[in-house]
mmCIF file of C-alpha atoms in Angstrom:
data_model
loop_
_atom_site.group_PDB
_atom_site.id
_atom_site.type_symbol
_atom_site.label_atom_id
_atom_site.label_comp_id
_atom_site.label_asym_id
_atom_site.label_seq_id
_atom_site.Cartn_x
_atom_site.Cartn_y
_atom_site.Cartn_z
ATOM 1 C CA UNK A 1 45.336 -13.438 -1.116
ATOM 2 C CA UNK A 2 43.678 -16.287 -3.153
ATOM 3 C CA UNK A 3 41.096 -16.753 -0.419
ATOM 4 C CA UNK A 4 40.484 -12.849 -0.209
ATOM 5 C CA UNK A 5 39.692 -12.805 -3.526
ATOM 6 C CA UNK A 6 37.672 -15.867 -3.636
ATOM 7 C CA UNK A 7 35.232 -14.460 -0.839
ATOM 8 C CA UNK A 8 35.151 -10.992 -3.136
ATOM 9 C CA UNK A 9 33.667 -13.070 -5.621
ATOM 10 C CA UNK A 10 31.660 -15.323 -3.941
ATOM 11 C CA UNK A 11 29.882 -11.096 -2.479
ATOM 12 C CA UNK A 12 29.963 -9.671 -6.625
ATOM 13 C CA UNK A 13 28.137 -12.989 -7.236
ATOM 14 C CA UNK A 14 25.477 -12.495 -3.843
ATOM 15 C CA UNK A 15 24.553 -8.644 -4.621
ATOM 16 C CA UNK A 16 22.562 -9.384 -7.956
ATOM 17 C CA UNK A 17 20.461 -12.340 -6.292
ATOM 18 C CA UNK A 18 19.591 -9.818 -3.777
ATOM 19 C CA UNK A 19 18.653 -7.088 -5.801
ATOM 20 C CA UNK A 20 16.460 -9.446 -8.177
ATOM 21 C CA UNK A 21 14.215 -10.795 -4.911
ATOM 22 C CA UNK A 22 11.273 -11.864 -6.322
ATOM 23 C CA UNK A 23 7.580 -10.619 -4.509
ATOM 24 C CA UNK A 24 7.228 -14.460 -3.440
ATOM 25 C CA UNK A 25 10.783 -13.998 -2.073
ATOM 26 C CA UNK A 26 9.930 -11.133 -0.016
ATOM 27 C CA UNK A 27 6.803 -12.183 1.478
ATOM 28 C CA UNK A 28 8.150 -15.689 2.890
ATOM 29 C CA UNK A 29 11.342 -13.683 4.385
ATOM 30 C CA UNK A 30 8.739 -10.866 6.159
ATOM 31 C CA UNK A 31 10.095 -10.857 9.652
ATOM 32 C CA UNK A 32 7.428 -12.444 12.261
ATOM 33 C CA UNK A 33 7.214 -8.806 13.650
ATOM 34 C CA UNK A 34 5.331 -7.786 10.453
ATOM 35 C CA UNK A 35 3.470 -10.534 10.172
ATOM 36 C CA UNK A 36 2.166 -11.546 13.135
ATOM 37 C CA UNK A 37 -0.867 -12.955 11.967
ATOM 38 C CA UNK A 38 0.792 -14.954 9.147
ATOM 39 C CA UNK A 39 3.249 -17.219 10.090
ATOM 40 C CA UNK A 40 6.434 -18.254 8.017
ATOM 41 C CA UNK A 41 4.940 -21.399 6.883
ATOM 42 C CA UNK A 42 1.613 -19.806 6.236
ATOM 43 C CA UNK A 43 3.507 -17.559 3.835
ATOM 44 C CA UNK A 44 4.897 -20.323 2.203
ATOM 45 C CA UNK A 45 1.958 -22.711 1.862
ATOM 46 C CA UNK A 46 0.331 -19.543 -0.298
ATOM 47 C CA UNK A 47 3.721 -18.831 -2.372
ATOM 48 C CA UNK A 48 3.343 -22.470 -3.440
ATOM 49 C CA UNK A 49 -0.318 -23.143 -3.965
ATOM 50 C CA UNK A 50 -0.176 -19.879 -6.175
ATOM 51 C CA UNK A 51 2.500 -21.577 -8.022
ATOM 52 C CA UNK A 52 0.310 -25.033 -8.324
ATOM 53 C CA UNK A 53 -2.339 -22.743 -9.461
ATOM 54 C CA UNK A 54 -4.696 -23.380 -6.013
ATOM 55 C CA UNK A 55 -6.176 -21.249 -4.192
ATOM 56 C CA UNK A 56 -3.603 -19.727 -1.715
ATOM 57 C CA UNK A 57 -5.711 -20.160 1.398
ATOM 58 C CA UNK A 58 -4.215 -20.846 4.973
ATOM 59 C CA UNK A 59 -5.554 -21.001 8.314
ATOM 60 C CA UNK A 60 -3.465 -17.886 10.343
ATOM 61 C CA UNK A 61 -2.231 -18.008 13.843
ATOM 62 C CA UNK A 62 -6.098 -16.678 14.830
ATOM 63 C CA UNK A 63 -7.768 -19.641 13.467
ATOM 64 C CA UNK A 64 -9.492 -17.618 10.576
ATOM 65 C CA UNK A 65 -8.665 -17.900 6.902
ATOM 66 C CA UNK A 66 -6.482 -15.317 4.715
ATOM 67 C CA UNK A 67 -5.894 -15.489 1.518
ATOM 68 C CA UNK A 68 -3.157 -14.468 -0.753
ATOM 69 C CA UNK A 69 -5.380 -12.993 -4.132
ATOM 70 C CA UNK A 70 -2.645 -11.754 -6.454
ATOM 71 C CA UNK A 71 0.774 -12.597 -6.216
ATOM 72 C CA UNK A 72 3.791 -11.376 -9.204
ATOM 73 C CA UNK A 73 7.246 -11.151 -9.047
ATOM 74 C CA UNK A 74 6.506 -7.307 -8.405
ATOM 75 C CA UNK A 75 3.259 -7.049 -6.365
ATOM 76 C CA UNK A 76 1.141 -8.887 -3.541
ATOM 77 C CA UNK A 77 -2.533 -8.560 -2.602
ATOM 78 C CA UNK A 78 -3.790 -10.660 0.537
ATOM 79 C CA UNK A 79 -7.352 -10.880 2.017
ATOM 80 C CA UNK A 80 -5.366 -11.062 5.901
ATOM 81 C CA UNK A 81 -8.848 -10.855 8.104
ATOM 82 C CA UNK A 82 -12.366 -10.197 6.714
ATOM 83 C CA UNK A 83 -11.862 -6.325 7.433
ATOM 84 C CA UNK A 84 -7.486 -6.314 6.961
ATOM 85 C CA UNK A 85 -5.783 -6.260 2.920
ATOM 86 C CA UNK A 86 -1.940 -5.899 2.232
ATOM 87 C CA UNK A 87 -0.753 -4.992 -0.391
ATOM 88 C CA UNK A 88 3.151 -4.861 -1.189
ATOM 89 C CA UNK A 89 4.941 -3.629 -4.682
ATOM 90 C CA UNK A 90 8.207 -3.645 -5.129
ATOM 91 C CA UNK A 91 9.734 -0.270 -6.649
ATOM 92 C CA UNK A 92 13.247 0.096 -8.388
ATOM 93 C CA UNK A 93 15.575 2.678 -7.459
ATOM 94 C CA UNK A 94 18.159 4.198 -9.466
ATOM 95 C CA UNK A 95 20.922 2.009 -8.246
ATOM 96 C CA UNK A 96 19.330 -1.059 -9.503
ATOM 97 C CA UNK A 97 18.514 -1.860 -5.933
ATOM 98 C CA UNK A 98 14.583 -1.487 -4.984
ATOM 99 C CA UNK A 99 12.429 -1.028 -2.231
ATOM 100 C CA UNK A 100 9.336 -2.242 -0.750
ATOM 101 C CA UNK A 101 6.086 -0.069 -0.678
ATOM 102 C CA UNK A 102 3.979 -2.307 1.926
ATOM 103 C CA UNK A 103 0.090 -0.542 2.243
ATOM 104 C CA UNK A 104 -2.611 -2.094 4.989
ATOM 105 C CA UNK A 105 -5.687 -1.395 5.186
ATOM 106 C CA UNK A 106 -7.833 -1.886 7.898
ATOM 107 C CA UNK A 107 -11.773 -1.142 7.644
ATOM 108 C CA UNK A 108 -12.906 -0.839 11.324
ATOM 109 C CA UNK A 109 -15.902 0.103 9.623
ATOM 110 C CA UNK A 110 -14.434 2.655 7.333
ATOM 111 C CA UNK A 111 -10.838 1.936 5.006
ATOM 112 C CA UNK A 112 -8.468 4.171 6.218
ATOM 113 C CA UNK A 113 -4.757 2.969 5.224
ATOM 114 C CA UNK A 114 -1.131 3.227 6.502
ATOM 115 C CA UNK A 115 1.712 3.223 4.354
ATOM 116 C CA UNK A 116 5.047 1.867 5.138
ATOM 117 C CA UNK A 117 8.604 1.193 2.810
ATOM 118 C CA UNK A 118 11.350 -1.337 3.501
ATOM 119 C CA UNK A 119 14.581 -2.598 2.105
ATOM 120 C CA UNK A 120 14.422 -5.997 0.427
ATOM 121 C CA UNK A 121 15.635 -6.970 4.131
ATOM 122 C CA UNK A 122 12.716 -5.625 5.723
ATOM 123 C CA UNK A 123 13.958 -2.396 7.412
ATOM 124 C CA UNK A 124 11.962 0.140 7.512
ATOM 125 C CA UNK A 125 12.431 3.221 5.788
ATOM 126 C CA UNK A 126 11.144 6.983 6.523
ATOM 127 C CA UNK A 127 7.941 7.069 4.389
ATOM 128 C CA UNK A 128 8.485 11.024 3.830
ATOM 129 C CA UNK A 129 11.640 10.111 1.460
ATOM 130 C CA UNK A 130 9.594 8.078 -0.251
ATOM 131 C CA UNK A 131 6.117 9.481 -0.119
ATOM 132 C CA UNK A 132 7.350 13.338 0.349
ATOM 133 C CA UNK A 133 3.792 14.596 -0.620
ATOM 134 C CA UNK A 134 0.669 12.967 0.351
ATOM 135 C CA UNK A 135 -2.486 14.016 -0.180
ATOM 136 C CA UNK A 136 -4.602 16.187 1.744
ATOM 137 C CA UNK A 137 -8.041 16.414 2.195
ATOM 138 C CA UNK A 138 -8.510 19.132 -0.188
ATOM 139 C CA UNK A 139 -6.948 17.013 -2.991
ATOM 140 C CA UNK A 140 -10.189 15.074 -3.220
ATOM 141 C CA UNK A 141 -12.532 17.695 -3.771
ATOM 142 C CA UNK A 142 -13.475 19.767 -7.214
ATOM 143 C CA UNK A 143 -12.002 22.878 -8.002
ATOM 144 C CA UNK A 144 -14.543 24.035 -10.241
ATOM 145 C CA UNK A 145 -17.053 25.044 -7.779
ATOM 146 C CA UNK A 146 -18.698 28.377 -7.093
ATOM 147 C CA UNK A 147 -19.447 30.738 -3.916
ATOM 148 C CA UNK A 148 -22.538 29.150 -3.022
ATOM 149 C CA UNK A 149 -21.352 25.565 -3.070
ATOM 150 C CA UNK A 150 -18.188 26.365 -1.591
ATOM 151 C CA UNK A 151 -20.386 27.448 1.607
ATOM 152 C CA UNK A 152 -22.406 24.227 1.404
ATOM 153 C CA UNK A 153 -19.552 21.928 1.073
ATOM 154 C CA UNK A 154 -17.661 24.215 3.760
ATOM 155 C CA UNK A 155 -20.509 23.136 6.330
ATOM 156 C CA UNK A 156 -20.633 19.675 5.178
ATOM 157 C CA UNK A 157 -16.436 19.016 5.609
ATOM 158 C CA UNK A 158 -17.917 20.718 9.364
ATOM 159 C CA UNK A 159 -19.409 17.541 9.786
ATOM 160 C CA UNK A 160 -16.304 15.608 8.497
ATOM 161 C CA UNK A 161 -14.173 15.883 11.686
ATOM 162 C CA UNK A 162 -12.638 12.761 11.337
ATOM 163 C CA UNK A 163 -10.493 11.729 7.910
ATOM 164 C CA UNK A 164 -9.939 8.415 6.665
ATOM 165 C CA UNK A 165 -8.128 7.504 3.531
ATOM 166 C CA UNK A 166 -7.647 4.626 1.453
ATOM 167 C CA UNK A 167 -4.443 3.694 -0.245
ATOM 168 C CA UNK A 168 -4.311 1.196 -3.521
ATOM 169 C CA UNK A 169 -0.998 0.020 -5.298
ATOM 170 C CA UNK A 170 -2.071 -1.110 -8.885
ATOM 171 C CA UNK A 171 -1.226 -4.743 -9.523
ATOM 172 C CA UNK A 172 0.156 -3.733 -13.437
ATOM 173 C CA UNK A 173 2.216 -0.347 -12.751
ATOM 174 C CA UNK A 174 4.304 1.451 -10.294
ATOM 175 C CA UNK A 175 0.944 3.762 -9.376
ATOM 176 C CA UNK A 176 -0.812 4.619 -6.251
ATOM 177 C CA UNK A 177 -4.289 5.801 -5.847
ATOM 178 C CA UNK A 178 -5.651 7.542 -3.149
ATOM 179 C CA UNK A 179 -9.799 7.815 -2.181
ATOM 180 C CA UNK A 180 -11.228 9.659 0.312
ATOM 181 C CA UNK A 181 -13.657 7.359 2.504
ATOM 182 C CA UNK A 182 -15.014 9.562 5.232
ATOM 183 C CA UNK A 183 -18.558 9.929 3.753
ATOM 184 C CA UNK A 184 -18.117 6.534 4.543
ATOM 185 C CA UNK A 185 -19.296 7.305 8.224
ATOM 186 C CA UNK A 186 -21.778 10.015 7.605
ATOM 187 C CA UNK A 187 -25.370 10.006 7.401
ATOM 188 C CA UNK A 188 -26.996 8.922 4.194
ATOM 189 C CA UNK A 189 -28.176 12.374 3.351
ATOM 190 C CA UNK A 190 -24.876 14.509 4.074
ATOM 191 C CA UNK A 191 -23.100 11.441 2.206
ATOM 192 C CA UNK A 192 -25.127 12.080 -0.606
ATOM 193 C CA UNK A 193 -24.285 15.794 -1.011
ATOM 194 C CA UNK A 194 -20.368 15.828 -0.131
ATOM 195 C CA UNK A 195 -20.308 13.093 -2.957
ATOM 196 C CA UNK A 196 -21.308 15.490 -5.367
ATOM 197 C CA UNK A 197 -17.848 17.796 -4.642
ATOM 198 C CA UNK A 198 -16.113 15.412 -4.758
ATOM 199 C CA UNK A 199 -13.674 13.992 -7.715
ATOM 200 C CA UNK A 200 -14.919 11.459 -10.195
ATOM 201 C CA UNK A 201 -11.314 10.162 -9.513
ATOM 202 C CA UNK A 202 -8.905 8.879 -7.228
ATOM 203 C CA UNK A 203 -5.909 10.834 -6.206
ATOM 204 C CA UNK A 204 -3.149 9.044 -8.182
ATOM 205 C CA UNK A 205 0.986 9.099 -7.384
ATOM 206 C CA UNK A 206 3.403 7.448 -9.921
ATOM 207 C CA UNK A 207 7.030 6.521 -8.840
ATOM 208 C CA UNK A 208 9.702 8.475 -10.084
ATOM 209 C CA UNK A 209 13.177 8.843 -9.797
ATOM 210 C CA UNK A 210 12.876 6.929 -6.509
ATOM 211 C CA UNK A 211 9.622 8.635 -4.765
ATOM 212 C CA UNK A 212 6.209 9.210 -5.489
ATOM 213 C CA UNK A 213 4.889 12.121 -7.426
ATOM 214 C CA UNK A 214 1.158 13.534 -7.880
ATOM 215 C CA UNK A 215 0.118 12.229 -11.361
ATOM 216 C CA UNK A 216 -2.370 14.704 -12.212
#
């Protein structure tokens, strides 16, 4: 019985180091599967020249450099490749756990991101719990527009056939902001005159109640 209750205690006392991970924390324990171009000791070479106030700089697996660029207990931003960023935020639930909103983008030449959610013991999580709304590419377009520009901007989205999208997490608040790159990768003229339907503003989420919700 003593024992029993010994190892209960020893579990009450484990649970609230778990749930207070730290973003360091979280990014030296990524499994190698998620990080294939960082490896474990890359991670934590950047964890501690952050904390000896260097620049966190490593050489990855490929020979090239990345570089960890923001780092708090709650958020991560890392240059991984010249055309790869992660970012990684980590969002509190109602049961005082929290989870881990991981976003990569890859510009291959245009952003376009994916976004994925974990446990603090990296396993993944369906995204539509957490992200039950997305936005679509109307979202990123005025609504104030009248019969003759929505035929023009109707034949310029013609020319939009593919979509990209870039995600951002905001380093200060539990936000994320949405822009719509595909005039990216049209011609200079037809980007020109899509831009001018399009919102002075990104598409912005803030978590709530355990999910992301349209802001505005």
């Amino acid at each position: 019985m003593k024992n029993i209750l010994i190892t209960f205690f020893c579990f009450l006392l484990s649970v609230p180091a778990l749930r207070a991970q730290t973003m360091k924390e979280l990014f030296v324990s990524m499994p190698d599967t998620l990080s294939l171009i960082l490896t474990p000791v890359n991670r934590a070479d950047c964890v501690d020249f952050i904390a000896s106030g260097m620049r966190a700089q490593v050489t990855n697996r490929f020979n090239q450099t990345s570089e960890v660029t923001v780092l708090t207990d709650e958020y991560l931003h890392a240059q991984i490749t010249e055309n790869t960023v992660w970012e990684m935020r980590s969002l509190p639930m109602k049961d005082s756990l929290s989870v881990i909103c991981f976003v990569k983008t890859i510009k291959a030449p245009i952003e376009d991101s994916h976004i994925m959610f974990y446990t603090p013991n990296w396993q993944p999580l369906p995204a539509n719990e957490y992200l039950p709304a997305p936005p679509v590419v109307d979202d990123f377009f005025r609504t104030d527009l009248n019969e003759a520009q929505i035929d023009s901007l109707y034949k310029l989205r013609q020319q939009a056939y593919i979509t990209f999208i870039k995600a951002s997490l905001s380093p200060k608040d539990n936000t994320l902001s949405f822009t719509y790159t595909t005039p990216e990768y049209m011609n200079s003229d037809d980007r020109e005159k899509i831009q001018a339907y399009l919102r002075k503003s990104p598409v912005t989420y803030i978590w709530q109640n355990g999910h992301f919700i349209r802001k505005d």
